[in-house]
PDB file of C-alpha atoms in Angstrom:
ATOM      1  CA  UNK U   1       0.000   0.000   0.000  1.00 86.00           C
ATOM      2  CA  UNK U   2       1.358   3.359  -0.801  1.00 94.00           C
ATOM      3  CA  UNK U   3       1.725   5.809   1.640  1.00 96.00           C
ATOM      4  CA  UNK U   4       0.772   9.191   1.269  1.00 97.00           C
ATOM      5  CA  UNK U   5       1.822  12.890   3.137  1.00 97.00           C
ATOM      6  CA  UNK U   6       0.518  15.715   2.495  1.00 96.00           C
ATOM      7  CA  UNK U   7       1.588  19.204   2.871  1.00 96.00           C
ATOM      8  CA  UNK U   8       0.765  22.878   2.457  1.00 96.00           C
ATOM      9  CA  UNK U   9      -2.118  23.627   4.105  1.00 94.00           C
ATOM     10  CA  UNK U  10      -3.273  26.704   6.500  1.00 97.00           C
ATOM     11  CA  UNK U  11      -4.540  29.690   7.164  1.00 97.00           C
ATOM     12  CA  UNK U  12      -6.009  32.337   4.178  1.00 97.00           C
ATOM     13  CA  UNK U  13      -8.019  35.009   3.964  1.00 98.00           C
ATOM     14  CA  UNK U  14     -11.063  34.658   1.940  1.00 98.00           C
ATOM     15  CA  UNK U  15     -10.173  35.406  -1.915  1.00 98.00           C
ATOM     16  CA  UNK U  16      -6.663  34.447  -1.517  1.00 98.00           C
ATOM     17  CA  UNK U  17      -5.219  31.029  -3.043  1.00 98.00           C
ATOM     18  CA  UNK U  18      -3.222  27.990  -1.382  1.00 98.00           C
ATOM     19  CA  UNK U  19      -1.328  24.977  -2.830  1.00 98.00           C
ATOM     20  CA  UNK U  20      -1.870  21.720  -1.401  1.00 98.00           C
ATOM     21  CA  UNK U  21       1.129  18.917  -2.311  1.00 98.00           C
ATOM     22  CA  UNK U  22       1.140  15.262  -1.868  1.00 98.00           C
ATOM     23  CA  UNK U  23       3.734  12.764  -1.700  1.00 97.00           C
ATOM     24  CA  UNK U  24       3.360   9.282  -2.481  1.00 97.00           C
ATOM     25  CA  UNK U  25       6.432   6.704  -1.496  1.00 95.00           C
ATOM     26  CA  UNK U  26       6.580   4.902  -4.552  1.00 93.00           C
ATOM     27  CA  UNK U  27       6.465   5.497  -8.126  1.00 93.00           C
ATOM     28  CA  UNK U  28       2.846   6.490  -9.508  1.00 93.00           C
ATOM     29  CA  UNK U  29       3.234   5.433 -12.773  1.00 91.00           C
ATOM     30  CA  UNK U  30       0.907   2.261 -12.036  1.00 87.00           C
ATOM     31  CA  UNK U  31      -1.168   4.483  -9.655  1.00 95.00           C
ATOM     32  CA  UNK U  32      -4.874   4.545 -11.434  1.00 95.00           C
ATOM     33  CA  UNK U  33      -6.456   7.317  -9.722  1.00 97.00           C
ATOM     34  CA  UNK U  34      -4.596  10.175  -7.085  1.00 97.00           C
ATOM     35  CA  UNK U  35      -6.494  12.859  -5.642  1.00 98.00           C
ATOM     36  CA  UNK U  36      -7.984  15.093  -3.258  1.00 98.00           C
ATOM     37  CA  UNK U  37     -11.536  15.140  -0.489  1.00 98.00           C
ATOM     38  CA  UNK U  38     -12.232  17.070   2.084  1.00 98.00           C
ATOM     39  CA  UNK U  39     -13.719  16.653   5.306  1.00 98.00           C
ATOM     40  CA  UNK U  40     -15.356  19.304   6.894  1.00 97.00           C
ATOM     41  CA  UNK U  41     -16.498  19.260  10.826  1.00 93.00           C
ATOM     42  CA  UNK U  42     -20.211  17.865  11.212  1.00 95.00           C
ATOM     43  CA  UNK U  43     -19.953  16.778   7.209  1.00 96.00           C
ATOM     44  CA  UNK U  44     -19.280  13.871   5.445  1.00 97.00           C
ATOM     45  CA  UNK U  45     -16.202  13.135   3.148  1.00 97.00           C
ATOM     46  CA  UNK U  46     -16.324  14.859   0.008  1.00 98.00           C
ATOM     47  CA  UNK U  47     -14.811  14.667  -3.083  1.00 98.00           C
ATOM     48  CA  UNK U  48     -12.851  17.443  -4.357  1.00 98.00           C
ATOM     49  CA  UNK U  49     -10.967  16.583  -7.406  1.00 98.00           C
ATOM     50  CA  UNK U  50      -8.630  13.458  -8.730  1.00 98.00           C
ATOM     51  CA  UNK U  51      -6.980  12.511 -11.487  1.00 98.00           C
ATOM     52  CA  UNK U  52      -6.385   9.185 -13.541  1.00 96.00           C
ATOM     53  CA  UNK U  53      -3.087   7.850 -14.852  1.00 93.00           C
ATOM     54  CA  UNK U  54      -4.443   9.177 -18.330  1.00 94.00           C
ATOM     55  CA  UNK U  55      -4.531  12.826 -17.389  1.00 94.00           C
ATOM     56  CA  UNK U  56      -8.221  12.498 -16.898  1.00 97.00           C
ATOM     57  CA  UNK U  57     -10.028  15.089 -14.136  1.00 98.00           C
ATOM     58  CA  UNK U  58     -12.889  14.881 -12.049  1.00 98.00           C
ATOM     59  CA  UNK U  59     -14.152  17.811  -9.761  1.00 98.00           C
ATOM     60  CA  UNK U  60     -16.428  18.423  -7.260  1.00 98.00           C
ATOM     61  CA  UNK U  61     -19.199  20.699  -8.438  1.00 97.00           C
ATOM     62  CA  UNK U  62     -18.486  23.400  -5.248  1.00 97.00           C
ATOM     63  CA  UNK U  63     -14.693  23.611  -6.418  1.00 98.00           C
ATOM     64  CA  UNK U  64     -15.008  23.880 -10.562  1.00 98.00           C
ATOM     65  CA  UNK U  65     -13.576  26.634 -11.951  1.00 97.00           C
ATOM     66  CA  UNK U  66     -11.488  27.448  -8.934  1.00 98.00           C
ATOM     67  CA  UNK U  67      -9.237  24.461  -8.328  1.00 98.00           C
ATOM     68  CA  UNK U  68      -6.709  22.852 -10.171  1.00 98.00           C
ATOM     69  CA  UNK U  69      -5.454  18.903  -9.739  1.00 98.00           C
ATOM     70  CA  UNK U  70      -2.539  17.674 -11.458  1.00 97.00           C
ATOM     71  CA  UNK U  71       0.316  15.283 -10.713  1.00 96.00           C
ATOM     72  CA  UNK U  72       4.114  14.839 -11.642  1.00 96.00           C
ATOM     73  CA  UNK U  73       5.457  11.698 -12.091  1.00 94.00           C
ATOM     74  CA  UNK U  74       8.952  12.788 -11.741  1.00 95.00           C
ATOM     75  CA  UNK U  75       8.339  13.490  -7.631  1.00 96.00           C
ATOM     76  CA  UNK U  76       5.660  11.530  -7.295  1.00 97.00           C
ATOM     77  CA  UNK U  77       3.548  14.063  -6.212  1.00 97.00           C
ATOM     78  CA  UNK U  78      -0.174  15.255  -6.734  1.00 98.00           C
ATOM     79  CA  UNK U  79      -1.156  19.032  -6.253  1.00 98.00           C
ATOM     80  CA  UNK U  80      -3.915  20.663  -5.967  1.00 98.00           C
ATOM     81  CA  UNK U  81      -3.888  24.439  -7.179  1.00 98.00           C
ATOM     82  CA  UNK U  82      -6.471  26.253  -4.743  1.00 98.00           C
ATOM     83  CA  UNK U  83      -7.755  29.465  -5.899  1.00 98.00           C
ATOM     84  CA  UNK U  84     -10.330  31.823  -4.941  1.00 98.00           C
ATOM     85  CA  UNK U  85     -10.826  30.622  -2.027  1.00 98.00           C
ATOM     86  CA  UNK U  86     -13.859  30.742   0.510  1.00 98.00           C
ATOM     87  CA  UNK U  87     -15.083  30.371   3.709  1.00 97.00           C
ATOM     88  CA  UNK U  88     -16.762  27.107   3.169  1.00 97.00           C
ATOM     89  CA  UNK U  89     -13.680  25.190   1.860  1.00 98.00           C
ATOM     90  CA  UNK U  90     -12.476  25.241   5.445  1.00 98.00           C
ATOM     91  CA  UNK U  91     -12.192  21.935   6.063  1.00 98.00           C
ATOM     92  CA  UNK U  92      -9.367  18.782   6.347  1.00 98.00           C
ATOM     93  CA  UNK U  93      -7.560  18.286   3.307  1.00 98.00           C
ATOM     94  CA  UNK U  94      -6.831  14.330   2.506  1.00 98.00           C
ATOM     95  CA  UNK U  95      -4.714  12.925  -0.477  1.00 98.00           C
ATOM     96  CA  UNK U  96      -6.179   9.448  -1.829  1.00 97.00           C
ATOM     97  CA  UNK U  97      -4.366   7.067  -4.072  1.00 97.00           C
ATOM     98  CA  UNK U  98      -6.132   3.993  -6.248  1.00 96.00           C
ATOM     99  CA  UNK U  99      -4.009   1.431  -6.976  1.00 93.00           C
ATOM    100  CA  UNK U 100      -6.893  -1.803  -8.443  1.00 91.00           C
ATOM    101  CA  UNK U 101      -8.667  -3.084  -5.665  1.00 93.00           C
ATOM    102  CA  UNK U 102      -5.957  -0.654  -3.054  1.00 93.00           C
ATOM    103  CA  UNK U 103      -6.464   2.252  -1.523  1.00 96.00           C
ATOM    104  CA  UNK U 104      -4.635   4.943   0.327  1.00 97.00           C
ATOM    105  CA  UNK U 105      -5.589   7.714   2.741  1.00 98.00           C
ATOM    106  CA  UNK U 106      -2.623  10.549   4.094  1.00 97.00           C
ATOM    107  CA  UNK U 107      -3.591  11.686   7.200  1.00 97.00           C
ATOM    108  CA  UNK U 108      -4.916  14.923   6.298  1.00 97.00           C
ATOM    109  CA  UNK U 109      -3.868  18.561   5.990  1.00 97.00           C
ATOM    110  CA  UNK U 110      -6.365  21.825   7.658  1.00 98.00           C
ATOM    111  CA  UNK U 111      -7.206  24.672   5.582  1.00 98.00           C
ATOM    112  CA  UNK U 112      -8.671  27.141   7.093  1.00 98.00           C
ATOM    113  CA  UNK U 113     -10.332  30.175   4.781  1.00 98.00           C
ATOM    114  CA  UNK U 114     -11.428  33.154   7.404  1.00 96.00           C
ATOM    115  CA  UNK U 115     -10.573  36.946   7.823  1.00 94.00           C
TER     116      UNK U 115
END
């Protein structure tokens, strides 16, 4: 199982932009899906946006338009580009990895939006 750590969350002011990174501790080359949910307090799990091996996206509909998922096979890494950012994305940021029938959780990252 891979594991995953994930880094650049914190604190923004509403409007501003963060960028969240993820590092996975093998190759993802044969990694089928990486990505991004969110977990906000009282909520449920949410997705946010992945990405297949194929370059294919998938976004939530509350973050289209305003984030950005990609990954780079050279470090192994998935980002996610946050822009425009508000209150309501407040919430724990986790990195997810598919691998067939596998799957991978990091342990999370905050972001907090507020003025």
């Amino acid at each position: 199982q891979v594991q995953l750590v994930e880094s650049g969350g914190g604190l923004v002011q509403p409007g501003g932009s963060l960028r969240l990174s993820c590092a996975a501790s093998q190759s993802i080359d044969n990694i089928n899906v990486m990505g991004w949910y969110r977990q906000a307090p009282g909520k449920q799990r949410e997705l946010v946006a992945v990405i297949s091996n194929t370059g294919n996206t998938n976004y939530g509909d509350s973050v289209k338009g305003r984030f950005t998922v990609s990954r780079d096979t050279a470090l192994n890494t998935v980002n996610l580009q946050m822009n425009s950012l508000k209150p309501e994305d407040t919430a724990v940021y986790f990195c997810y990895a598919a691998r067939g029938f596998s799957r991978s959780w990091g342990q999370g990252t905050q972001v907090t939006i507020s003025s």
